[in-house]
mmCIF file of C-alpha atoms in Angstrom:
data_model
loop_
_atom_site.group_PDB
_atom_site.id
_atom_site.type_symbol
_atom_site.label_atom_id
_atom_site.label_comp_id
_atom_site.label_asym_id
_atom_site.label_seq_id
_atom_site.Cartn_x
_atom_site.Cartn_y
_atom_site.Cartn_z
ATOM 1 C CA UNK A 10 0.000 0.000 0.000
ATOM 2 C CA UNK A 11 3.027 2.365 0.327
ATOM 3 C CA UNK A 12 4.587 1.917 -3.050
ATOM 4 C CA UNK A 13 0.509 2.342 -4.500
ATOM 5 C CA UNK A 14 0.560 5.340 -2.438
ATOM 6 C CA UNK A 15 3.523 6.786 -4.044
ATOM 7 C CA UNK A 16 2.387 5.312 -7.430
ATOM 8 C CA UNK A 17 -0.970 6.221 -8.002
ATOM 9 C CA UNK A 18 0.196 9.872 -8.180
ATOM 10 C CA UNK A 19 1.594 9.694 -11.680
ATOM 11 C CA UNK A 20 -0.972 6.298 -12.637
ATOM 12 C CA UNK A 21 -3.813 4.802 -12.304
ATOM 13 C CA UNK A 22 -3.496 1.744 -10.019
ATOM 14 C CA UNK A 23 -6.228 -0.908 -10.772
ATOM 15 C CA UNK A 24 -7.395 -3.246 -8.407
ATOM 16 C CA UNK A 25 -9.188 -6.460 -8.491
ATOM 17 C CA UNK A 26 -9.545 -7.873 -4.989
ATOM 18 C CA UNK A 27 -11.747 -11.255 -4.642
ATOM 19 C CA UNK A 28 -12.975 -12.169 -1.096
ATOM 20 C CA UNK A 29 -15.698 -10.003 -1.139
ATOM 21 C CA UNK A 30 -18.028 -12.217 1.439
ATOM 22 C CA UNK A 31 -17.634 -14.675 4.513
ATOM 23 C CA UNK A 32 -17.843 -17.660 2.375
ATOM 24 C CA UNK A 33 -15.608 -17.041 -0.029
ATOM 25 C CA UNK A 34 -13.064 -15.860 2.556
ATOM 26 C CA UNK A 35 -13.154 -19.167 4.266
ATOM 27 C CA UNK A 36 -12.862 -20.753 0.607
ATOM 28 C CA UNK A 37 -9.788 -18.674 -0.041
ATOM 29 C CA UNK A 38 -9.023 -19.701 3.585
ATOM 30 C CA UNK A 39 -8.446 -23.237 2.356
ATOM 31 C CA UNK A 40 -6.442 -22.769 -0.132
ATOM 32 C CA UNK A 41 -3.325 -20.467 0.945
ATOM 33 C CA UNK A 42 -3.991 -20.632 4.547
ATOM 34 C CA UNK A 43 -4.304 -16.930 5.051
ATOM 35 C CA UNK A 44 -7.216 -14.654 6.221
ATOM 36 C CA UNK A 45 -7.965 -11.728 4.081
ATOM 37 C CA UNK A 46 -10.005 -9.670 6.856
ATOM 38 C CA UNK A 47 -12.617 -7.449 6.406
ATOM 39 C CA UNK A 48 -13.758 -6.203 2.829
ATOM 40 C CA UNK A 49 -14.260 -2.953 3.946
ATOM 41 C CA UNK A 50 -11.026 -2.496 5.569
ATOM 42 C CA UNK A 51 -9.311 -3.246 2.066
ATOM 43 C CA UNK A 52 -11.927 -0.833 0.295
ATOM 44 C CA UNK A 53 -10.554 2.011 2.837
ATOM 45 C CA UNK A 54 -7.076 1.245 2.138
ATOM 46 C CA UNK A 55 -7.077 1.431 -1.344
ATOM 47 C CA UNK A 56 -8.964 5.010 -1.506
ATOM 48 C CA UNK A 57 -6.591 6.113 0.991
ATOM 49 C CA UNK A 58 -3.978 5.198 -1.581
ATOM 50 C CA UNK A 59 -5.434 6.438 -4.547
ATOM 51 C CA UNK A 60 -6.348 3.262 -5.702
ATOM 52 C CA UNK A 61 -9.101 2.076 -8.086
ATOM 53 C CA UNK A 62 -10.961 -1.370 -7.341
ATOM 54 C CA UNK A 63 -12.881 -2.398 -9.781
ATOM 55 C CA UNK A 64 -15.766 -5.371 -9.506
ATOM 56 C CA UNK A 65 -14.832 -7.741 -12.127
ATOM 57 C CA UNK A 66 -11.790 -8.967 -13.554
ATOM 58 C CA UNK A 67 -13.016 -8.244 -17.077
ATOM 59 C CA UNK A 68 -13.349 -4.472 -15.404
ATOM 60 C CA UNK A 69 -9.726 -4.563 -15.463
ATOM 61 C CA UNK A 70 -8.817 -4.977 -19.028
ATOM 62 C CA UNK A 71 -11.674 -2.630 -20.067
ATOM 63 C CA UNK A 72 -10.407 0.592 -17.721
ATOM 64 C CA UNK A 73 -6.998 -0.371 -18.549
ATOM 65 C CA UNK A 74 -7.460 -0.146 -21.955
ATOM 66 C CA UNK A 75 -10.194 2.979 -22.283
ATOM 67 C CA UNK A 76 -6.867 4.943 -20.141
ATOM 68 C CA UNK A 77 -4.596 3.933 -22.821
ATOM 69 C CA UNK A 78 -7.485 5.618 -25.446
ATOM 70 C CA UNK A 79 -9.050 8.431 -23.493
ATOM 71 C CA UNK A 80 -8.319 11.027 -21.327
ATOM 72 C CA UNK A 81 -10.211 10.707 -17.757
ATOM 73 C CA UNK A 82 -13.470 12.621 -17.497
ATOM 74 C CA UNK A 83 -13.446 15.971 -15.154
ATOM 75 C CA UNK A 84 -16.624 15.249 -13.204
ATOM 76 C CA UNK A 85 -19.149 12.336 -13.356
ATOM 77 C CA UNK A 86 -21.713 13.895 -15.445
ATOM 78 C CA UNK A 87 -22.395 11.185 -18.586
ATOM 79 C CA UNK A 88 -24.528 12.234 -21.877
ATOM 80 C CA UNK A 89 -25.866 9.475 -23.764
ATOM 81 C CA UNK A 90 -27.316 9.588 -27.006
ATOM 82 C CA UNK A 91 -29.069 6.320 -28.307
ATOM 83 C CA UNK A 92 -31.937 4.873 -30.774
ATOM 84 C CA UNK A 93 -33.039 2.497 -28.853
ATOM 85 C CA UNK A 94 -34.754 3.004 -24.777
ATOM 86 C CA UNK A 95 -34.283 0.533 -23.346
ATOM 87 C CA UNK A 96 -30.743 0.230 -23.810
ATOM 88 C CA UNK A 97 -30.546 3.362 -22.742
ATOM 89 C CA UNK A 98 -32.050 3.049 -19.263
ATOM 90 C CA UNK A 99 -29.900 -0.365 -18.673
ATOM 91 C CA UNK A 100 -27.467 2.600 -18.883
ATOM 92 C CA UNK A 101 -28.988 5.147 -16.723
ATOM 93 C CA UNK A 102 -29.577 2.331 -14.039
ATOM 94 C CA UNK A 103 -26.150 1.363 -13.816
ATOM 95 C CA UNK A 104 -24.678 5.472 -13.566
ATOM 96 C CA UNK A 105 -27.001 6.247 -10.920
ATOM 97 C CA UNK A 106 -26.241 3.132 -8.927
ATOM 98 C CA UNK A 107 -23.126 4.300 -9.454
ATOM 99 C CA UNK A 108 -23.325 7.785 -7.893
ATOM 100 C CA UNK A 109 -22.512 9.065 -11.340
ATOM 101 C CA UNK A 110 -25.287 11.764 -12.657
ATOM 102 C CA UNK A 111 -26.772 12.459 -16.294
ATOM 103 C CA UNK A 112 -25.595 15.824 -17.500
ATOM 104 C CA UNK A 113 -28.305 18.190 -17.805
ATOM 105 C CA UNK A 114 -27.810 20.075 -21.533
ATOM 106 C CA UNK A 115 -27.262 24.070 -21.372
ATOM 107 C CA UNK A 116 -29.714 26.116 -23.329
ATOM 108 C CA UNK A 117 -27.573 26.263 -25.961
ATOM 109 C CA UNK A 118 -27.207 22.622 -26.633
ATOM 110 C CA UNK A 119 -31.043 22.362 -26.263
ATOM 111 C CA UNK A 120 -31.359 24.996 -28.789
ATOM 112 C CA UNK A 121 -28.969 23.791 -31.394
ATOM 113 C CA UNK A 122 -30.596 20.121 -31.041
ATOM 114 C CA UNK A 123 -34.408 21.119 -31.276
ATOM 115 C CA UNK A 124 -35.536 20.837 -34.797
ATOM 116 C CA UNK A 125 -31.867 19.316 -36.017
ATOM 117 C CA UNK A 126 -32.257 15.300 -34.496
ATOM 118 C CA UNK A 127 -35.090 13.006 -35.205
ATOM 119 C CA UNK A 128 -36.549 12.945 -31.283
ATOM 120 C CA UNK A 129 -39.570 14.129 -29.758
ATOM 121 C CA UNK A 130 -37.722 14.663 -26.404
ATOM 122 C CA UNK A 131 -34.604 17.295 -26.004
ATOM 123 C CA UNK A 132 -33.268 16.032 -22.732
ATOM 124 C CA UNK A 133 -30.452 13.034 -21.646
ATOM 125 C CA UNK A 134 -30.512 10.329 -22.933
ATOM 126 C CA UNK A 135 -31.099 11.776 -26.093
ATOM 127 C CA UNK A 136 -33.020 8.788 -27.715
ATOM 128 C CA UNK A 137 -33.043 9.088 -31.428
ATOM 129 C CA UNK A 138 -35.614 7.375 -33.760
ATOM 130 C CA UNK A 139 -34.438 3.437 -34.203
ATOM 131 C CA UNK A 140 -33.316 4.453 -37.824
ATOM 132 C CA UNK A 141 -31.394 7.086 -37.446
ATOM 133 C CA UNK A 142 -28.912 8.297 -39.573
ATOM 134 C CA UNK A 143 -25.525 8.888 -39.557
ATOM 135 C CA UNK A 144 -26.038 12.468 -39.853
ATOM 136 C CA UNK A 145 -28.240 12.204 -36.772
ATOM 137 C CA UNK A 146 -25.480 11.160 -34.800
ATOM 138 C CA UNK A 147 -23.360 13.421 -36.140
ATOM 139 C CA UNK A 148 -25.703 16.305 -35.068
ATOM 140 C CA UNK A 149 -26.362 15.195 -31.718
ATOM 141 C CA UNK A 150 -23.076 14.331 -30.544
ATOM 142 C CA UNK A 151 -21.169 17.613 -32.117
ATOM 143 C CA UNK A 152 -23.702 19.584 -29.734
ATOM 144 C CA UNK A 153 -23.678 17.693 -26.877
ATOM 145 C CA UNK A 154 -19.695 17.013 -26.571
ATOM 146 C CA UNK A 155 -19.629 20.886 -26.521
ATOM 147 C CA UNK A 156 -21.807 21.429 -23.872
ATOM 148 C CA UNK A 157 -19.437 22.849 -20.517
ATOM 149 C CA UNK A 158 -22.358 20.944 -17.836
ATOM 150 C CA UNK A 159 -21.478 17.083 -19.980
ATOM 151 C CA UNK A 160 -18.145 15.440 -18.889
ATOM 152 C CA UNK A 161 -18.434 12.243 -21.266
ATOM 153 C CA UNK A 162 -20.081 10.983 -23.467
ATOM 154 C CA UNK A 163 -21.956 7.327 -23.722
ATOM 155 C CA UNK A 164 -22.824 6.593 -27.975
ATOM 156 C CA UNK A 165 -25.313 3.616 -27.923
ATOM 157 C CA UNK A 166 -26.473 1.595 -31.582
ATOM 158 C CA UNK A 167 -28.464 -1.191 -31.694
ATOM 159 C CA UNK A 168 -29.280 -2.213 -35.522
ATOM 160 C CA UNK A 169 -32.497 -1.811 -36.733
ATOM 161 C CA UNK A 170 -33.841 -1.218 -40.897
ATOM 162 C CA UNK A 171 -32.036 1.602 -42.855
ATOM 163 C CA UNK A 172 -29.226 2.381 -40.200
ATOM 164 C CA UNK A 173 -25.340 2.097 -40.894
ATOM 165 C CA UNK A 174 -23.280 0.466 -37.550
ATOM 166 C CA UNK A 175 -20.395 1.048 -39.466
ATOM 167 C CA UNK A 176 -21.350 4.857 -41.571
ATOM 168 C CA UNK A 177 -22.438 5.899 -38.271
ATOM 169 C CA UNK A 178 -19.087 4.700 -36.161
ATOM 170 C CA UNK A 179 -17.039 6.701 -38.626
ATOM 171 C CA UNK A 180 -19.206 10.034 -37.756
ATOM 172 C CA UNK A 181 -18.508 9.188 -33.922
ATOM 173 C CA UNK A 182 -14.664 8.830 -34.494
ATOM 174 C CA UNK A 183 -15.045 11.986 -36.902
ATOM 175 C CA UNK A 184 -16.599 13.956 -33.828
ATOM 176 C CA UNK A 185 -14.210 12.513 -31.130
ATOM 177 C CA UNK A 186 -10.694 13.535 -32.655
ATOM 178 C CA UNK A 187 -11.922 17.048 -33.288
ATOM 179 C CA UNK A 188 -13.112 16.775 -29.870
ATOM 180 C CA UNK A 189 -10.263 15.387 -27.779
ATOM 181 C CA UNK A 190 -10.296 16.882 -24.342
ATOM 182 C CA UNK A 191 -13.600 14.908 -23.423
ATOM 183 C CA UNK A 192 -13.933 10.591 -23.064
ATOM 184 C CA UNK A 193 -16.414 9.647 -25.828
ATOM 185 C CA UNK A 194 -17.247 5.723 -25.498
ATOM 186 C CA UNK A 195 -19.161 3.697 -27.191
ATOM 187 C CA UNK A 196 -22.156 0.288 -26.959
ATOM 188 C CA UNK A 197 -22.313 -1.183 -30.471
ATOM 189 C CA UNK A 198 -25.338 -3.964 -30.021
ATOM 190 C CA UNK A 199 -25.933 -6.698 -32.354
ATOM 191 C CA UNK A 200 -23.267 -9.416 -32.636
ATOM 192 C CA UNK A 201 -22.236 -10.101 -35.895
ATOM 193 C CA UNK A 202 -24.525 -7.142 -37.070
ATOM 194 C CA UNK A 203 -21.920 -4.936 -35.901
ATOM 195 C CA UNK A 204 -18.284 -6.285 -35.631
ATOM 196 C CA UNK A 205 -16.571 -4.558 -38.604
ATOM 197 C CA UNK A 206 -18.064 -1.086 -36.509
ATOM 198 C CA UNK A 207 -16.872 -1.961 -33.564
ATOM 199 C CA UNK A 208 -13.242 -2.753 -34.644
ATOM 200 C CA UNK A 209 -13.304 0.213 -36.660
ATOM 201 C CA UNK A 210 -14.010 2.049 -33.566
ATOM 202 C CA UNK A 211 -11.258 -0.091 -31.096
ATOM 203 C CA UNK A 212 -8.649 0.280 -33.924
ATOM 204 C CA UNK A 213 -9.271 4.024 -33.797
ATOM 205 C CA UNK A 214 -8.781 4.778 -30.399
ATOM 206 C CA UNK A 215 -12.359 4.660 -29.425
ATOM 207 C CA UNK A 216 -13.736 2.415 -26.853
ATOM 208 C CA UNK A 217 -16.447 -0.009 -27.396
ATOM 209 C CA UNK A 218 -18.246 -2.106 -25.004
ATOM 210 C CA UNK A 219 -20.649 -5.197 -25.964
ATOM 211 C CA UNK A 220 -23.096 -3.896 -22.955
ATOM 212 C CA UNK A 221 -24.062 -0.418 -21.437
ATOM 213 C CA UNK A 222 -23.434 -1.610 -18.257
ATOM 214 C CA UNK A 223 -19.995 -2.428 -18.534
ATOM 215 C CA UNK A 224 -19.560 1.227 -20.692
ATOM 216 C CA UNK A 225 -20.522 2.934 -17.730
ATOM 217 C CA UNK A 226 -18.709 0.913 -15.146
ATOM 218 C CA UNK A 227 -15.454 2.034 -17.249
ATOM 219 C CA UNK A 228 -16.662 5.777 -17.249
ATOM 220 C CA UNK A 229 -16.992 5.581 -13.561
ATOM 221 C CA UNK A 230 -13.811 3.816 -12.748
ATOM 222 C CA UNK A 231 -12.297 6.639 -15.291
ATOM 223 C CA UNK A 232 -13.550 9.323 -12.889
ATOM 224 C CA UNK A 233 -12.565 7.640 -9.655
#
């Protein structure tokens, strides 16, 4: 805990500690003969050391790599912009839980939305119509990364008749390098359906995640 200490000024230090509850500390017991003590005395130790522990070990490789990618957000307020709902509340579940919040867009962003994206709804998540276009995206995310109240941004597809995974991927990574100075990640649904979008994304230096959850774990942990 003393060299993380000193560490985790200059890097992130990521954690995955197992143990979590009294039966699997007496399983872990068994096997190496040592007793890991109280979860919540390791949680306290590694914030005291700048430490971040994540839940999974899958969590792991996913902050690691979104670190290498993006820089970390300023504050915990997430933007998402979908065109699908339900999806998108999977999402808003899992921030909340969290502690994260859902940016609320400035007037301006409002304004320069209404009338400009295919929704009924201005507000966050900004749910698009389940065929929206590339140029939707485009639209929605160029005013919404600008916005001084959003820290991140969340960009959720799920495939549906007349949409592009992989024309609408290239507008995200379009958005996000003249955009650097804010995390923009990415949940491209649909298997197969989307592959070639999602390592377009990776390749480029753009996160993608197969579920929202795990997208906004990794925003989270990117905060922390």
């Amino acid at each position: 805990m003393t060299s993380a200490r000193s560490f985790a000024f200059s890097k992130p230090i990521v954690i995955v500690k197992s143990g979590k509850f009294v039966e699997s500390l007496e399983l872990a017991l068994t096997h190496s003969g040592l007793l890991a003590g109280e979860d919540k005395a390791y949680d306290a130790a590694f914030k005291r050391a700048g430490v971040i522990r994540v839940e999974e070990t899958l969590d792991m490789f996913y902050i690691t790599e979104t670190l290498s990618k993006q820089r970390r957000p300023r504050g915990k307020k997430l933007a998402i912009i979908t065109n699908a709902g339900a999806p998108a509340v999977t999402a808003v579940d899992s921030l909340l839980k969290l502690e994260g919040e859902l940016a609320e867009f400035s007037s301006e962003t409002i304004k320069e939305l209404e009338g400009n994206v295919p929704t009924r709804f201005i507000r966050n998540p900004l749910d698009l119509v389940s065929d929206a276009k590339p140029a939707d995206y485009e639209k929605a995310l160029r005013a919404i990364i600008k916005d001084k109240e959003v820290n991140g941004v969340l960009v959720m597809f799920t495939p549906s008749l007349g949409t592009s995974s992989v024309e609408t991927a290239q507008v995200v990574l379009k958005i996000a390098k003249e955009n650097p100075y804010k995390p923009v990640l990415t949940n491209w649904m649909g298997a197969d359906l989307v592959n070639e979008a999602r390592e377009l994304l990776s390749s480029h230096g753009i996160p993608t995640f197969v579920t929202p959850e795990q997208a906004v774990r990794t925003f989270m942990y990117m905060y922390r």
